[in-house]
Amino acid sequence: MKKEDIKTIAVIGAGQMGHQIAMLCALGGYKTILQDVNENALSNADAVLQRLIDKRVQKNKLSEEEAKKAFSLLTMTASLKEAAAKADFIIEAVVEKLEVKKEVFAQLDEYAKPHAILATNSSTIMNSYIAGATNRPDKVINMHFFFPALVMDCVEVVTSEKTSEETAQLTMGVCETINRTAVLLKKEISGFIANRILGALQREAVYLYENGYADYKDIDTICRKALNHPIGPFELMDLSGIDVGYYVMQQRYAETGDPADKPFGCIEEKVKQGHLGRKTGKGWYEYAKEEVNQ
């Protein structure tokens, strides 16, 4: 398969990442299918995208014609079979849990065309852990976007020992078409590059907070003012979703058994309380209703 043969992309999961990845693909000129088993998630995704794209048009970052074309290329469905069967390239963006992803990939492998590439947007799980659920490990790859995908210009493309060079290059080609800077990593490691570095910062920040060295607001202030970070580590947790980070830590701990990788108590408490950050209106900070899902 050549780059030009990729006409239709399916994005599986219409949550915080999936709907923006789908819009990126549509803006790049691909026929795009956004799938989610939850009809409400699809309705919400449509409303959020309409708002986000309208803002871009108002700020002259996008023309009305470009916006209309993108929406004309984007369709939504609750049927995984329908989405997978029509796609040449599939990007999975479901919850960050290995068993869930393996189940989804097994279904995708059954429904998708033989030539279709299966990419996972996992932020920490190596594709070699998922590929065994398919009969096409050579066509399975990590394609890790960053939140918010419509803003962040980076994708970590990670191959396993079984991922073919053709799959790697086609994935890099898709990134180029949707106007994203891709970095190809040919050696797997859990968490890849960005999240391992961010994870180290987050672990130290939470350690300092839990042990009473500083309040989380002060830690954020120091990171912003002294280190010139755009937002602090606790603000970043709220932005990306505290539950997402929690599942990442759970997965890392399951892989290593290292107590240092175990989720922090304060993180686990917030997940149990349902205080997941901006998307719920409360995490480390509280957010006005209009700020949620921006």
Short mmCIF file of C-alpha atoms in Angstrom, two decimals:
data_model
loop_
_atom_site.label_atom_id
_atom_site.label_comp_id
_atom_site.label_asym_id
_atom_site.label_seq_id
_atom_site.Cartn_x
_atom_site.Cartn_y
_atom_site.Cartn_z
CA MET A 1 0.00 0.00 0.00
CA LYS A 2 1.12 3.54 -0.79
CA LYS A 3 0.35 6.78 1.05
CA GLU A 4 -2.05 7.75 -1.75
CA ASP A 5 -4.06 4.55 -1.18
CA ILE A 6 -5.18 5.76 2.22
CA LYS A 7 -8.53 7.41 1.48
CA THR A 8 -10.61 6.72 4.60
CA ILE A 9 -9.59 6.88 8.27
CA ALA A 10 -11.67 5.55 11.15
CA VAL A 11 -11.17 6.87 14.66
CA ILE A 12 -12.45 4.57 17.39
CA GLY A 13 -13.61 6.40 20.49
CA ALA A 14 -15.19 9.87 20.48
CA GLY A 15 -13.88 10.99 23.85
CA GLN A 16 -11.47 13.74 24.82
CA MET A 17 -8.85 12.70 22.23
CA GLY A 18 -10.80 10.83 19.59
CA HIS A 19 -13.08 13.60 18.34
CA GLN A 20 -10.16 16.01 17.86
CA ILE A 21 -8.05 13.39 16.09
CA ALA A 22 -11.00 12.74 13.77
CA MET A 23 -11.30 16.43 12.96
CA LEU A 24 -7.56 16.61 12.25
CA CYS A 25 -7.97 13.79 9.74
CA ALA A 26 -10.94 15.51 8.10
CA LEU A 27 -9.06 18.82 7.93
CA GLY A 28 -6.25 16.87 6.25
CA GLY A 29 -8.64 15.83 3.48
CA TYR A 30 -9.38 12.25 4.53
CA LYS A 31 -12.87 10.77 4.57
CA THR A 32 -13.16 10.26 8.30
CA ILE A 33 -15.45 8.06 10.38
CA LEU A 34 -15.70 8.74 14.11
CA GLN A 35 -17.06 5.73 16.00
CA ASP A 36 -18.25 5.32 19.56
CA VAL A 37 -20.67 2.81 21.06
CA ASN A 38 -22.15 5.66 23.10
CA GLU A 39 -24.52 7.78 21.01
CA ASN A 40 -24.30 10.59 23.59
CA ALA A 41 -20.54 10.68 23.18
CA LEU A 42 -21.00 11.17 19.44
CA SER A 43 -23.55 13.95 19.96
CA ASN A 44 -21.26 15.66 22.42
CA ALA A 45 -18.30 15.27 20.06
CA ASP A 46 -20.26 16.93 17.26
CA ALA A 47 -21.26 19.85 19.48
CA VAL A 48 -17.72 20.36 20.79
CA LEU A 49 -16.21 20.23 17.31
CA GLN A 50 -18.75 22.72 15.97
CA ARG A 51 -17.79 25.10 18.75
CA LEU A 52 -14.04 24.61 18.36
CA ILE A 53 -14.09 25.02 14.59
CA ASP A 54 -16.42 28.04 14.77
CA LYS A 55 -13.90 29.71 17.07
CA ARG A 56 -11.14 29.04 14.57
CA VAL A 57 -13.17 30.56 11.76
CA GLN A 58 -13.95 33.62 13.90
CA LYS A 59 -10.24 34.07 14.65
CA ASN A 60 -9.37 33.68 10.93
CA LYS A 61 -7.33 30.57 11.64
CA LEU A 62 -9.56 28.65 9.26
CA SER A 63 -11.78 29.73 6.38
CA GLU A 64 -15.49 28.95 6.29
CA GLU A 65 -14.89 26.86 3.16
CA GLU A 66 -12.21 24.78 4.91
CA ALA A 67 -14.50 24.23 7.89
CA LYS A 68 -17.43 23.17 5.70
CA LYS A 69 -15.24 20.78 3.73
CA ALA A 70 -13.91 19.17 6.91
CA PHE A 71 -17.39 18.60 8.30
CA SER A 72 -18.53 17.21 4.95
CA LEU A 73 -15.76 14.61 5.18
CA LEU A 74 -16.59 13.64 8.78
CA THR A 75 -19.30 11.10 9.58
CA MET A 76 -20.20 9.41 12.85
CA THR A 77 -21.46 5.96 13.71
CA ALA A 78 -22.06 3.72 16.71
CA SER A 79 -21.15 0.64 14.66
CA LEU A 80 -17.58 -0.57 15.06
CA LYS A 81 -18.05 -3.01 12.19
CA GLU A 82 -19.23 -0.28 9.82
CA ALA A 83 -16.36 2.06 10.71
CA ALA A 84 -13.66 -0.60 10.49
CA ALA A 85 -14.92 -2.15 7.26
CA LYS A 86 -14.71 1.14 5.34
CA ALA A 87 -11.29 2.30 6.57
CA ASP A 88 -7.80 2.00 5.14
CA PHE A 89 -6.25 3.31 8.36
CA ILE A 90 -7.72 3.01 11.86
CA ILE A 91 -6.78 5.00 14.96
CA GLU A 92 -7.97 3.60 18.29
CA ALA A 93 -8.58 6.17 21.05
CA VAL A 94 -10.50 4.29 23.73
CA VAL A 95 -9.86 4.18 27.49
CA GLU A 96 -6.25 3.61 28.60
CA LYS A 97 -6.76 0.02 29.74
CA LEU A 98 -4.86 -2.83 28.11
CA GLU A 99 -7.64 -5.42 28.21
CA VAL A 100 -10.13 -3.00 26.65
CA LYS A 101 -7.71 -2.13 23.86
CA LYS A 102 -6.95 -5.79 23.15
CA GLU A 103 -10.66 -6.52 22.87
CA VAL A 104 -11.15 -3.60 20.48
CA PHE A 105 -8.17 -4.60 18.34
CA ALA A 106 -9.41 -8.18 18.07
CA GLN A 107 -12.69 -6.85 16.69
CA LEU A 108 -10.95 -4.39 14.38
CA ASP A 109 -8.78 -7.18 13.01
CA GLU A 110 -11.91 -9.17 12.22
CA TYR A 111 -13.82 -6.33 10.55
CA ALA A 112 -11.08 -4.32 8.81
CA LYS A 113 -9.79 -4.76 5.28
CA PRO A 114 -6.66 -6.96 5.04
CA HIS A 115 -4.48 -3.97 4.11
CA ALA A 116 -5.76 -1.69 6.87
CA ILE A 117 -3.28 -0.38 9.43
CA LEU A 118 -4.34 -0.46 13.10
CA ALA A 119 -2.84 2.37 15.16
CA THR A 120 -3.29 2.97 18.87
CA ASN A 121 -3.29 6.42 20.40
CA SER A 122 -2.26 4.93 23.74
CA SER A 123 -0.18 7.34 25.80
CA THR A 124 1.80 4.60 27.52
CA ILE A 125 0.92 1.05 26.35
CA MET A 126 3.36 -0.42 23.83
CA ASN A 127 1.70 -1.72 20.68
CA SER A 128 3.43 -5.10 21.05
CA TYR A 129 1.16 -5.73 24.07
CA ILE A 130 -1.89 -5.15 21.86
CA ALA A 131 -0.79 -6.63 18.52
CA GLY A 132 -1.09 -10.21 19.78
CA ALA A 133 -4.86 -9.79 19.74
CA THR A 134 -4.67 -9.50 15.93
CA ASN A 135 -3.48 -11.54 12.98
CA ARG A 136 -1.61 -8.54 11.56
CA PRO A 137 1.09 -7.50 14.09
CA ASP A 138 3.12 -6.07 11.20
CA LYS A 139 0.32 -3.53 10.65
CA VAL A 140 -0.04 -2.47 14.32
CA ILE A 141 1.68 0.71 15.52
CA ASN A 142 1.56 3.42 18.18
CA MET A 143 0.39 6.82 16.97
CA HIS A 144 0.40 8.94 20.12
CA PHE A 145 -1.22 12.36 19.76
CA PHE A 146 -1.07 14.96 22.53
CA PHE A 147 -3.98 16.80 24.11
CA PRO A 148 -5.53 18.91 22.75
CA ALA A 149 -4.85 17.24 19.42
CA LEU A 150 -6.12 20.17 17.36
CA VAL A 151 -3.49 22.38 19.00
CA MET A 152 -0.48 20.20 19.84
CA ASP A 153 1.89 19.72 16.90
CA CYS A 154 3.52 16.40 17.77
CA VAL A 155 2.86 12.69 17.29
CA GLU A 156 5.03 9.90 18.70
CA VAL A 157 5.06 7.07 16.15
CA VAL A 158 6.41 3.93 17.83
CA THR A 159 7.16 0.59 16.21
CA SER A 160 7.56 -2.83 17.79
CA GLU A 161 9.90 -5.53 16.51
CA LYS A 162 7.00 -6.87 14.42
CA THR A 163 5.81 -3.55 12.96
CA SER A 164 6.79 -3.38 9.30
CA GLU A 165 8.76 -0.50 7.81
CA GLU A 166 5.90 0.05 5.37
CA THR A 167 3.48 0.53 8.28
CA ALA A 168 5.87 2.98 9.93
CA GLN A 169 6.33 5.05 6.79
CA LEU A 170 2.61 5.09 5.96
CA THR A 171 1.85 6.30 9.48
CA MET A 172 4.47 9.02 9.14
CA GLY A 173 2.82 9.94 5.84
CA VAL A 174 -0.60 10.29 7.47
CA CYS A 175 0.94 12.60 10.08
CA GLU A 176 2.41 14.73 7.31
CA THR A 177 -0.95 14.93 5.51
CA ILE A 178 -2.77 16.08 8.65
CA ASN A 179 -0.04 18.67 9.27
CA ARG A 180 1.51 17.16 12.40
CA THR A 181 5.19 16.78 13.25
CA ALA A 182 5.84 13.07 13.74
CA VAL A 183 8.82 11.55 15.51
CA LEU A 184 9.56 7.90 14.67
CA LEU A 185 10.75 5.79 17.61
CA LYS A 186 12.07 2.36 16.66
CA LYS A 187 12.61 1.03 20.18
CA GLU A 188 9.64 0.48 22.48
CA ILE A 189 9.45 1.64 26.07
CA SER A 190 6.36 2.08 28.20
CA GLY A 191 5.27 5.72 28.22
CA PHE A 192 7.46 6.55 25.22
CA ILE A 193 9.40 9.82 25.51
CA ALA A 194 7.21 12.80 26.40
CA ASN A 195 5.14 11.05 29.05
CA ARG A 196 8.16 9.50 30.72
CA ILE A 197 9.67 12.96 31.10
CA LEU A 198 6.34 14.47 32.18
CA GLY A 199 5.76 11.52 34.49
CA ALA A 200 9.04 12.14 36.29
CA LEU A 201 8.05 15.78 36.82
CA GLN A 202 4.56 14.80 37.97
CA ARG A 203 5.83 12.18 40.43
CA GLU A 204 8.18 14.68 42.03
CA ALA A 205 5.47 17.35 42.15
CA VAL A 206 2.98 15.01 43.84
CA TYR A 207 5.66 13.74 46.25
CA LEU A 208 6.41 17.31 47.31
CA TYR A 209 2.70 18.02 47.76
CA GLU A 210 1.83 14.82 49.63
CA ASN A 211 4.75 15.29 52.01
CA GLY A 212 3.78 18.85 52.82
CA TYR A 213 6.70 20.70 51.25
CA ALA A 214 4.41 22.98 49.24
CA ASP A 215 0.79 23.42 48.25
CA TYR A 216 -0.12 22.24 44.74
CA LYS A 217 -0.92 25.81 43.69
CA ASP A 218 2.54 26.96 44.78
CA ILE A 219 4.19 24.08 42.92
CA ASP A 220 2.30 25.08 39.76
CA THR A 221 3.34 28.72 40.24
CA ILE A 222 7.02 27.79 40.63
CA CYS A 223 6.94 25.60 37.50
CA ARG A 224 5.31 28.41 35.51
CA LYS A 225 7.38 31.30 36.82
CA ALA A 226 10.77 29.70 37.52
CA LEU A 227 10.85 26.97 34.86
CA ASN A 228 8.80 28.89 32.28
CA HIS A 229 6.39 25.99 31.78
CA PRO A 230 3.12 27.10 30.14
CA ILE A 231 1.12 25.39 32.90
CA GLY A 232 2.05 23.61 36.12
CA PRO A 233 1.95 19.82 36.66
CA PHE A 234 -1.32 19.90 38.62
CA GLU A 235 -2.94 22.17 36.03
CA LEU A 236 -1.74 19.75 33.34
CA MET A 237 -3.32 16.81 35.16
CA ASP A 238 -6.62 18.69 35.17
CA LEU A 239 -6.29 19.50 31.48
CA SER A 240 -5.49 15.99 30.27
CA GLY A 241 -7.77 14.22 32.78
CA ILE A 242 -6.73 12.93 36.19
CA ASP A 243 -8.26 9.53 35.36
CA VAL A 244 -6.07 9.25 32.25
CA GLY A 245 -2.93 9.72 34.35
CA TYR A 246 -4.27 7.30 36.94
CA TYR A 247 -4.78 4.54 34.35
CA VAL A 248 -1.29 5.20 32.97
CA MET A 249 0.20 4.74 36.45
CA GLN A 250 -1.86 1.59 36.99
CA GLN A 251 -0.59 0.13 33.72
CA ARG A 252 3.03 1.03 34.49
CA TYR A 253 2.75 -0.52 37.96
CA ALA A 254 1.22 -3.69 36.46
CA GLU A 255 4.20 -3.93 34.10
CA THR A 256 6.99 -3.23 36.58
CA GLY A 257 5.67 -4.12 40.04
CA ASP A 258 7.81 -1.22 41.27
CA PRO A 259 6.14 0.57 44.23
CA ALA A 260 7.49 3.85 42.81
CA ASP A 261 5.14 3.38 39.84
CA LYS A 262 2.03 2.81 41.97
CA PRO A 263 -0.63 5.56 41.66
CA PHE A 264 -0.40 8.19 44.39
CA GLY A 265 -3.07 8.18 47.08
CA CYS A 266 -4.25 11.72 46.32
CA ILE A 267 -4.68 10.83 42.63
CA GLU A 268 -6.64 7.67 43.45
CA GLU A 269 -8.87 9.64 45.80
CA LYS A 270 -9.79 12.18 43.12
CA VAL A 271 -10.63 9.42 40.65
CA LYS A 272 -12.90 7.75 43.22
CA GLN A 273 -14.58 11.10 43.89
CA GLY A 274 -15.10 11.68 40.15
CA HIS A 275 -13.06 14.89 40.29
CA LEU A 276 -11.21 14.32 37.03
CA GLY A 277 -10.26 17.87 36.03
CA ARG A 278 -11.66 20.25 33.44
CA LYS A 279 -13.95 17.69 31.85
CA THR A 280 -15.90 17.26 35.11
CA GLY A 281 -15.59 20.87 36.27
CA LYS A 282 -13.40 19.98 39.24
CA GLY A 283 -10.02 18.35 39.78
CA TRP A 284 -7.17 20.05 41.58
CA TYR A 285 -8.91 23.28 40.64
CA GLU A 286 -12.54 24.19 40.04
CA TYR A 287 -13.72 25.34 36.62
CA ALA A 288 -16.67 27.39 35.46
CA LYS A 289 -19.08 25.46 33.24
CA GLU A 290 -18.05 27.29 30.06
CA GLU A 291 -14.39 26.36 30.65
CA VAL A 292 -15.03 22.63 30.49
CA ASN A 293 -14.14 20.76 27.26
CA GLN A 294 -12.22 23.68 25.73
#
